Amino acid sequence: MKREIIITGDGSTSIHFPEWDEQYHSKHGAIQEANHVFIDMGLAHILDQQQYASSPLHILEIGFGTGLNAFITFLEAQKRNLVINYEGIEAYPVLPEEVDKLNYVSALNAENHSAIFTTMHSSSWDEAITITENFTLIKRQQFFKDIKANNAFNLIYFDAFGARVQPDLWTEEIFKIMFTALKPNGVLTTYAAKGSVRRAMQAVGFKVERLPGPPGKREMLRATKP
């Protein structure tokens, strides 16, 4: 399938699939969307609600993709002095030549951490990597339906392709796997807002909130495991 590097509304890059008219991030702004959906409504939320001073935060990303969410989470960990164990799931990794064209390091004014972004992509799959003393990463090349984690994560970034093009990723079956993977009081956050997605989350036991969406999107969803 054809893939194109595009510039989104905030000047940051994404990868576009013309056949689907779909891209990895919002065309209104990749970095804006990631910061709003996953940092502000996800990471910052659980830090406000719970205490993690004595243990690492365990984060699962559904759709590692371009590495943007992992990189901005790393930057947030540096800013907040957090210890984070980060796990990214991706069935079809981004190609090295595509990574070279992504401008997140410069767009985030993070040139001092350019080598970190490179390492996130060049590191081996299915192997835990120490990025810094307070941030570890493991990337798993697998399908979402094959995740076996149980009571393992504080936070899930659910960043799969949209239900319009891949409805099988937004089903009760998938959200049951997510529910099982989360610790009690764990949170899943996603850019999606479809009623069918909300109902699938609720059907497996999540408490679901509608929240203001990122630029260009009216609403998004946040789900909590009671």
PDB file of C-alpha atoms in Angstrom:
ATOM      1  CA  MET A   1       0.000   0.000   0.000  1.00  0.00           C
ATOM      2  CA  LYS A   2       1.328   3.438  -0.938  1.00  0.00           C
ATOM      3  CA  ARG A   3       2.583   5.601   1.945  1.00  0.00           C
ATOM      4  CA  GLU A   4       3.404   9.313   1.823  1.00  0.00           C
ATOM      5  CA  ILE A   5       5.098  11.656   4.292  1.00  0.00           C
ATOM      6  CA  ILE A   6       2.830  14.675   4.843  1.00  0.00           C
ATOM      7  CA  ILE A   7       3.035  17.917   6.815  1.00  0.00           C
ATOM      8  CA  THR A   8       0.144  18.308   9.275  1.00  0.00           C
ATOM      9  CA  GLY A   9      -1.507  21.513  10.451  1.00  0.00           C
ATOM     10  CA  ASP A  10       1.002  22.281  13.217  1.00  0.00           C
ATOM     11  CA  GLY A  11       4.007  21.761  10.930  1.00  0.00           C
ATOM     12  CA  SER A  12       4.840  18.263  12.182  1.00  0.00           C
ATOM     13  CA  THR A  13       4.970  15.249   9.895  1.00  0.00           C
ATOM     14  CA  SER A  14       2.854  12.115   9.604  1.00  0.00           C
ATOM     15  CA  ILE A  15       2.511   9.172   7.214  1.00  0.00           C
ATOM     16  CA  HIS A  16      -0.525   9.179   4.922  1.00  0.00           C
ATOM     17  CA  PHE A  17      -2.174   6.201   3.194  1.00  0.00           C
ATOM     18  CA  PRO A  18      -3.923   7.569   0.067  1.00  0.00           C
ATOM     19  CA  GLU A  19      -5.823   4.325  -0.576  1.00  0.00           C
ATOM     20  CA  TRP A  20      -7.531   4.646   2.813  1.00  0.00           C
ATOM     21  CA  ASP A  21      -7.429   8.455   3.058  1.00  0.00           C
ATOM     22  CA  GLU A  22      -6.009   7.795   6.526  1.00  0.00           C
ATOM     23  CA  GLN A  23      -2.836   8.819   8.327  1.00  0.00           C
ATOM     24  CA  TYR A  24      -0.995   7.922  11.512  1.00  0.00           C
ATOM     25  CA  HIS A  25      -1.860  11.248  13.165  1.00  0.00           C
ATOM     26  CA  SER A  26      -4.391  14.028  12.789  1.00  0.00           C
ATOM     27  CA  LYS A  27      -3.915  16.106   9.657  1.00  0.00           C
ATOM     28  CA  HIS A  28      -4.753  19.114  11.861  1.00  0.00           C
ATOM     29  CA  GLY A  29      -1.531  18.599  13.821  1.00  0.00           C
ATOM     30  CA  ALA A  30       0.307  15.409  14.757  1.00  0.00           C
ATOM     31  CA  ILE A  31       2.108  16.818  17.796  1.00  0.00           C
ATOM     32  CA  GLN A  32      -0.924  18.783  18.985  1.00  0.00           C
ATOM     33  CA  GLU A  33      -3.067  15.649  18.846  1.00  0.00           C
ATOM     34  CA  ALA A  34      -0.499  13.466  20.626  1.00  0.00           C
ATOM     35  CA  ASN A  35       0.034  15.973  23.412  1.00  0.00           C
ATOM     36  CA  HIS A  36      -3.686  16.517  23.974  1.00  0.00           C
ATOM     37  CA  VAL A  37      -4.940  12.927  23.745  1.00  0.00           C
ATOM     38  CA  PHE A  38      -2.099  11.012  25.355  1.00  0.00           C
ATOM     39  CA  ILE A  39      -0.163  13.435  27.568  1.00  0.00           C
ATOM     40  CA  ASP A  40      -2.801  15.917  28.796  1.00  0.00           C
ATOM     41  CA  MET A  41      -5.789  13.539  28.943  1.00  0.00           C
ATOM     42  CA  GLY A  42      -3.778  10.408  29.736  1.00  0.00           C
ATOM     43  CA  LEU A  43      -0.441  10.752  31.496  1.00  0.00           C
ATOM     44  CA  ALA A  44      -1.155  14.048  33.271  1.00  0.00           C
ATOM     45  CA  HIS A  45      -4.580  12.752  34.302  1.00  0.00           C
ATOM     46  CA  ILE A  46      -3.314   9.637  36.049  1.00  0.00           C
ATOM     47  CA  LEU A  47      -0.543  11.608  37.729  1.00  0.00           C
ATOM     48  CA  ASP A  48      -3.195  13.986  39.071  1.00  0.00           C
ATOM     49  CA  GLN A  49      -5.443  11.152  40.227  1.00  0.00           C
ATOM     50  CA  GLN A  50      -2.953   8.665  41.665  1.00  0.00           C
ATOM     51  CA  GLN A  51       0.420   8.455  43.367  1.00  0.00           C
ATOM     52  CA  TYR A  52       3.289   6.738  41.575  1.00  0.00           C
ATOM     53  CA  ALA A  53       6.230   8.119  43.546  1.00  0.00           C
ATOM     54  CA  SER A  54       7.446   4.711  44.716  1.00  0.00           C
ATOM     55  CA  SER A  55       7.163   2.682  41.513  1.00  0.00           C
ATOM     56  CA  PRO A  56       7.576   3.013  37.735  1.00  0.00           C
ATOM     57  CA  LEU A  57       4.671   3.899  35.510  1.00  0.00           C
ATOM     58  CA  HIS A  58       3.851   1.149  33.040  1.00  0.00           C
ATOM     59  CA  ILE A  59       2.505   2.413  29.714  1.00  0.00           C
ATOM     60  CA  LEU A  60       1.257   0.347  26.758  1.00  0.00           C
ATOM     61  CA  GLU A  61       0.930   1.940  23.343  1.00  0.00           C
ATOM     62  CA  ILE A  62      -1.387   0.311  20.827  1.00  0.00           C
ATOM     63  CA  GLY A  63       0.160   1.315  17.515  1.00  0.00           C
ATOM     64  CA  PHE A  64       3.822   2.324  18.014  1.00  0.00           C
ATOM     65  CA  GLY A  65       3.877   3.706  14.464  1.00  0.00           C
ATOM     66  CA  THR A  66       6.087   6.748  14.001  1.00  0.00           C
ATOM     67  CA  GLY A  67       7.318   6.723  17.601  1.00  0.00           C
ATOM     68  CA  LEU A  68       5.868  10.176  18.272  1.00  0.00           C
ATOM     69  CA  ASN A  69       3.867   9.138  21.336  1.00  0.00           C
ATOM     70  CA  ALA A  70       6.832   7.307  22.839  1.00  0.00           C
ATOM     71  CA  PHE A  71       9.128  10.287  22.216  1.00  0.00           C
ATOM     72  CA  ILE A  72       6.839  12.909  23.732  1.00  0.00           C
ATOM     73  CA  THR A  73       6.290  10.600  26.720  1.00  0.00           C
ATOM     74  CA  PHE A  74      10.067  10.344  27.140  1.00  0.00           C
ATOM     75  CA  LEU A  75      10.324  14.158  27.039  1.00  0.00           C
ATOM     76  CA  GLU A  76       7.558  14.415  29.632  1.00  0.00           C
ATOM     77  CA  ALA A  77       9.368  11.895  31.839  1.00  0.00           C
ATOM     78  CA  GLN A  78      12.470  14.082  31.747  1.00  0.00           C
ATOM     79  CA  LYS A  79      10.460  17.187  32.592  1.00  0.00           C
ATOM     80  CA  ARG A  80       8.520  15.579  35.457  1.00  0.00           C
ATOM     81  CA  ASN A  81      11.312  13.291  36.716  1.00  0.00           C
ATOM     82  CA  LEU A  82       9.198  10.173  36.108  1.00  0.00           C
ATOM     83  CA  VAL A  83      10.318   6.556  35.878  1.00  0.00           C
ATOM     84  CA  ILE A  84       8.494   4.916  32.967  1.00  0.00           C
ATOM     85  CA  ASN A  85       8.482   1.436  31.461  1.00  0.00           C
ATOM     86  CA  TYR A  86       7.036   1.839  27.972  1.00  0.00           C
ATOM     87  CA  GLU A  87       5.780  -0.970  25.734  1.00  0.00           C
ATOM     88  CA  GLY A  88       4.793  -0.335  22.117  1.00  0.00           C
ATOM     89  CA  ILE A  89       2.852  -2.780  19.954  1.00  0.00           C
ATOM     90  CA  GLU A  90       3.159  -2.603  16.167  1.00  0.00           C
ATOM     91  CA  ALA A  91       2.357  -5.240  13.542  1.00  0.00           C
ATOM     92  CA  TYR A  92       3.848  -3.317  10.611  1.00  0.00           C
ATOM     93  CA  PRO A  93       6.878  -1.210  11.629  1.00  0.00           C
ATOM     94  CA  VAL A  94       7.627   2.107   9.957  1.00  0.00           C
ATOM     95  CA  LEU A  95      10.499   1.833   7.483  1.00  0.00           C
ATOM     96  CA  PRO A  96      13.923   3.379   8.292  1.00  0.00           C
ATOM     97  CA  GLU A  97      13.738   5.651   5.248  1.00  0.00           C
ATOM     98  CA  GLU A  98      10.385   6.956   6.525  1.00  0.00           C
ATOM     99  CA  VAL A  99      11.779   7.576  10.012  1.00  0.00           C
ATOM    100  CA  ASP A 100      14.520   9.711   8.443  1.00  0.00           C
ATOM    101  CA  LYS A 101      11.850  12.039   7.022  1.00  0.00           C
ATOM    102  CA  LEU A 102       9.969  12.598  10.298  1.00  0.00           C
ATOM    103  CA  ASN A 103      10.616  16.013  11.844  1.00  0.00           C
ATOM    104  CA  TYR A 104       9.511  15.465  15.436  1.00  0.00           C
ATOM    105  CA  VAL A 105      12.901  16.208  16.993  1.00  0.00           C
ATOM    106  CA  SER A 106      13.116  19.675  15.422  1.00  0.00           C
ATOM    107  CA  ALA A 107       9.379  20.399  15.758  1.00  0.00           C
ATOM    108  CA  LEU A 108       9.590  19.668  19.487  1.00  0.00           C
ATOM    109  CA  ASN A 109      12.833  21.655  19.890  1.00  0.00           C
ATOM    110  CA  ALA A 110      14.365  18.444  21.229  1.00  0.00           C
ATOM    111  CA  GLU A 111      17.651  18.400  19.312  1.00  0.00           C
ATOM    112  CA  ASN A 112      19.473  17.418  22.524  1.00  0.00           C
ATOM    113  CA  HIS A 113      17.523  14.160  22.439  1.00  0.00           C
ATOM    114  CA  SER A 114      17.863  13.411  18.726  1.00  0.00           C
ATOM    115  CA  ALA A 115      19.840  10.239  19.470  1.00  0.00           C
ATOM    116  CA  ILE A 116      17.011   9.016  21.720  1.00  0.00           C
ATOM    117  CA  PHE A 117      14.472   9.198  18.902  1.00  0.00           C
ATOM    118  CA  THR A 118      16.886   7.350  16.615  1.00  0.00           C
ATOM    119  CA  THR A 119      17.472   4.655  19.236  1.00  0.00           C
ATOM    120  CA  MET A 120      13.747   4.167  19.752  1.00  0.00           C
ATOM    121  CA  HIS A 121      13.416   3.176  16.113  1.00  0.00           C
ATOM    122  CA  SER A 122      16.702   1.362  15.594  1.00  0.00           C
ATOM    123  CA  SER A 123      16.504  -0.800  18.732  1.00  0.00           C
ATOM    124  CA  SER A 124      15.659  -4.468  18.377  1.00  0.00           C
ATOM    125  CA  TRP A 125      12.089  -5.697  18.556  1.00  0.00           C
ATOM    126  CA  ASP A 126      10.907  -7.847  21.466  1.00  0.00           C
ATOM    127  CA  GLU A 127      13.879  -6.808  23.606  1.00  0.00           C
ATOM    128  CA  ALA A 128      13.817  -4.431  26.566  1.00  0.00           C
ATOM    129  CA  ILE A 129      16.083  -1.414  25.927  1.00  0.00           C
ATOM    130  CA  THR A 130      17.306   1.047  28.548  1.00  0.00           C
ATOM    131  CA  ILE A 131      16.838   4.412  26.847  1.00  0.00           C
ATOM    132  CA  THR A 132      17.903   6.347  29.959  1.00  0.00           C
ATOM    133  CA  GLU A 133      18.065   5.410  33.625  1.00  0.00           C
ATOM    134  CA  ASN A 134      14.417   6.463  34.036  1.00  0.00           C
ATOM    135  CA  PHE A 135      12.940   5.237  30.727  1.00  0.00           C
ATOM    136  CA  THR A 136      12.894   1.715  29.345  1.00  0.00           C
ATOM    137  CA  LEU A 137      11.328   0.650  26.058  1.00  0.00           C
ATOM    138  CA  ILE A 138      10.237  -2.639  24.606  1.00  0.00           C
ATOM    139  CA  LYS A 139       8.701  -2.788  21.136  1.00  0.00           C
ATOM    140  CA  ARG A 140       6.679  -5.857  20.261  1.00  0.00           C
ATOM    141  CA  GLN A 141       5.939  -6.745  16.650  1.00  0.00           C
ATOM    142  CA  GLN A 142       2.582  -8.456  17.003  1.00  0.00           C
ATOM    143  CA  PHE A 143      -1.126  -8.085  16.348  1.00  0.00           C
ATOM    144  CA  PHE A 144      -3.213  -6.431  19.035  1.00  0.00           C
ATOM    145  CA  LYS A 145      -5.388  -9.517  19.422  1.00  0.00           C
ATOM    146  CA  ASP A 146      -2.321 -11.499  20.517  1.00  0.00           C
ATOM    147  CA  ILE A 147      -1.539  -9.343  23.584  1.00  0.00           C
ATOM    148  CA  LYS A 148      -1.512 -11.548  26.708  1.00  0.00           C
ATOM    149  CA  ALA A 149      -0.758  -8.987  29.442  1.00  0.00           C
ATOM    150  CA  ASN A 150      -2.731  -9.269  32.672  1.00  0.00           C
ATOM    151  CA  ASN A 151      -2.961  -6.496  35.289  1.00  0.00           C
ATOM    152  CA  ALA A 152       0.284  -5.017  33.935  1.00  0.00           C
ATOM    153  CA  PHE A 153      -0.244  -1.393  32.878  1.00  0.00           C
ATOM    154  CA  ASN A 154      -1.280   1.896  34.459  1.00  0.00           C
ATOM    155  CA  LEU A 155      -2.039   3.596  31.151  1.00  0.00           C
ATOM    156  CA  ILE A 156      -2.840   2.567  27.584  1.00  0.00           C
ATOM    157  CA  TYR A 157      -2.465   4.871  24.600  1.00  0.00           C
ATOM    158  CA  PHE A 158      -4.939   3.408  22.115  1.00  0.00           C
ATOM    159  CA  ASP A 159      -3.721   4.843  18.814  1.00  0.00           C
ATOM    160  CA  ALA A 160      -4.834   2.283  16.244  1.00  0.00           C
ATOM    161  CA  PHE A 161      -5.999   3.227  12.752  1.00  0.00           C
ATOM    162  CA  GLY A 162      -9.578   4.491  12.795  1.00  0.00           C
ATOM    163  CA  ALA A 163     -12.644   2.271  12.896  1.00  0.00           C
ATOM    164  CA  ARG A 164     -13.634   3.502   9.436  1.00  0.00           C
ATOM    165  CA  VAL A 165     -10.717   1.619   7.848  1.00  0.00           C
ATOM    166  CA  GLN A 166      -9.966  -1.069  10.471  1.00  0.00           C
ATOM    167  CA  PRO A 167     -13.171  -1.774  12.420  1.00  0.00           C
ATOM    168  CA  ASP A 168     -11.751  -5.071  13.737  1.00  0.00           C
ATOM    169  CA  LEU A 169      -9.390  -3.078  15.994  1.00  0.00           C
ATOM    170  CA  TRP A 170     -12.269  -1.374  17.842  1.00  0.00           C
ATOM    171  CA  THR A 171     -14.354  -4.347  18.990  1.00  0.00           C
ATOM    172  CA  GLU A 172     -15.404  -5.755  22.355  1.00  0.00           C
ATOM    173  CA  GLU A 173     -12.840  -8.526  21.802  1.00  0.00           C
ATOM    174  CA  ILE A 174      -9.993  -6.014  21.556  1.00  0.00           C
ATOM    175  CA  PHE A 175     -11.202  -3.856  24.443  1.00  0.00           C
ATOM    176  CA  LYS A 176     -11.549  -6.945  26.653  1.00  0.00           C
ATOM    177  CA  ILE A 177      -7.831  -7.553  26.039  1.00  0.00           C
ATOM    178  CA  MET A 178      -7.137  -3.919  26.976  1.00  0.00           C
ATOM    179  CA  PHE A 179      -9.280  -4.204  30.122  1.00  0.00           C
ATOM    180  CA  THR A 180      -7.388  -7.312  31.209  1.00  0.00           C
ATOM    181  CA  ALA A 181      -4.022  -5.679  30.505  1.00  0.00           C
ATOM    182  CA  LEU A 182      -4.727  -2.688  32.774  1.00  0.00           C
ATOM    183  CA  LYS A 183      -4.211  -2.568  36.515  1.00  0.00           C
ATOM    184  CA  PRO A 184      -7.244  -1.563  38.626  1.00  0.00           C
ATOM    185  CA  ASN A 185      -7.865   2.195  38.207  1.00  0.00           C
ATOM    186  CA  GLY A 186      -5.804   2.055  35.022  1.00  0.00           C
ATOM    187  CA  VAL A 187      -6.763   4.346  32.172  1.00  0.00           C
ATOM    188  CA  LEU A 188      -7.087   3.970  28.405  1.00  0.00           C
ATOM    189  CA  THR A 189      -7.166   7.103  26.293  1.00  0.00           C
ATOM    190  CA  THR A 190      -7.880   7.443  22.571  1.00  0.00           C
ATOM    191  CA  TYR A 191      -8.644  10.064  19.950  1.00  0.00           C
ATOM    192  CA  ALA A 192     -11.752   8.110  18.907  1.00  0.00           C
ATOM    193  CA  ALA A 193     -15.255   9.239  19.850  1.00  0.00           C
ATOM    194  CA  LYS A 194     -17.628   6.969  17.897  1.00  0.00           C
ATOM    195  CA  GLY A 195     -20.660   5.703  19.769  1.00  0.00           C
ATOM    196  CA  SER A 196     -19.883   2.117  18.751  1.00  0.00           C
ATOM    197  CA  VAL A 197     -16.417   2.410  20.284  1.00  0.00           C
ATOM    198  CA  ARG A 198     -17.797   3.833  23.537  1.00  0.00           C
ATOM    199  CA  ARG A 199     -20.376   1.053  23.755  1.00  0.00           C
ATOM    200  CA  ALA A 200     -17.747  -1.637  23.121  1.00  0.00           C
ATOM    201  CA  MET A 201     -15.637  -0.206  25.958  1.00  0.00           C
ATOM    202  CA  GLN A 202     -18.607  -0.094  28.324  1.00  0.00           C
ATOM    203  CA  ALA A 203     -19.631  -3.644  27.421  1.00  0.00           C
ATOM    204  CA  VAL A 204     -16.350  -5.062  28.764  1.00  0.00           C
ATOM    205  CA  GLY A 205     -16.518  -3.094  32.025  1.00  0.00           C
ATOM    206  CA  PHE A 206     -14.880   0.276  31.378  1.00  0.00           C
ATOM    207  CA  LYS A 207     -16.213   3.518  32.816  1.00  0.00           C
ATOM    208  CA  VAL A 208     -16.071   5.846  29.809  1.00  0.00           C
ATOM    209  CA  GLU A 209     -15.884   9.651  29.629  1.00  0.00           C
ATOM    210  CA  ARG A 210     -16.402  11.908  26.637  1.00  0.00           C
ATOM    211  CA  LEU A 211     -13.786  14.679  26.668  1.00  0.00           C
ATOM    212  CA  PRO A 212     -12.991  17.666  24.438  1.00  0.00           C
ATOM    213  CA  GLY A 213     -10.978  16.473  21.465  1.00  0.00           C
ATOM    214  CA  PRO A 214      -7.733  17.782  19.974  1.00  0.00           C
ATOM    215  CA  PRO A 215      -7.737  20.510  17.285  1.00  0.00           C
ATOM    216  CA  GLY A 216     -10.082  19.524  14.464  1.00  0.00           C
ATOM    217  CA  LYS A 217     -12.020  16.981  16.560  1.00  0.00           C
ATOM    218  CA  ARG A 218     -14.925  17.776  18.841  1.00  0.00           C
ATOM    219  CA  GLU A 219     -14.638  14.847  21.251  1.00  0.00           C
ATOM    220  CA  MET A 220     -12.411  11.958  22.341  1.00  0.00           C
ATOM    221  CA  LEU A 221     -12.797   9.104  24.840  1.00  0.00           C
ATOM    222  CA  ARG A 222     -11.110   8.145  28.081  1.00  0.00           C
ATOM    223  CA  ALA A 223     -11.878   4.799  29.733  1.00  0.00           C
ATOM    224  CA  THR A 224     -11.069   3.744  33.301  1.00  0.00           C
ATOM    225  CA  LYS A 225     -10.927   0.223  34.702  1.00  0.00           C
ATOM    226  CA  PRO A 226     -12.817   0.299  38.025  1.00  0.00           C
TER     227      PRO A 226
END
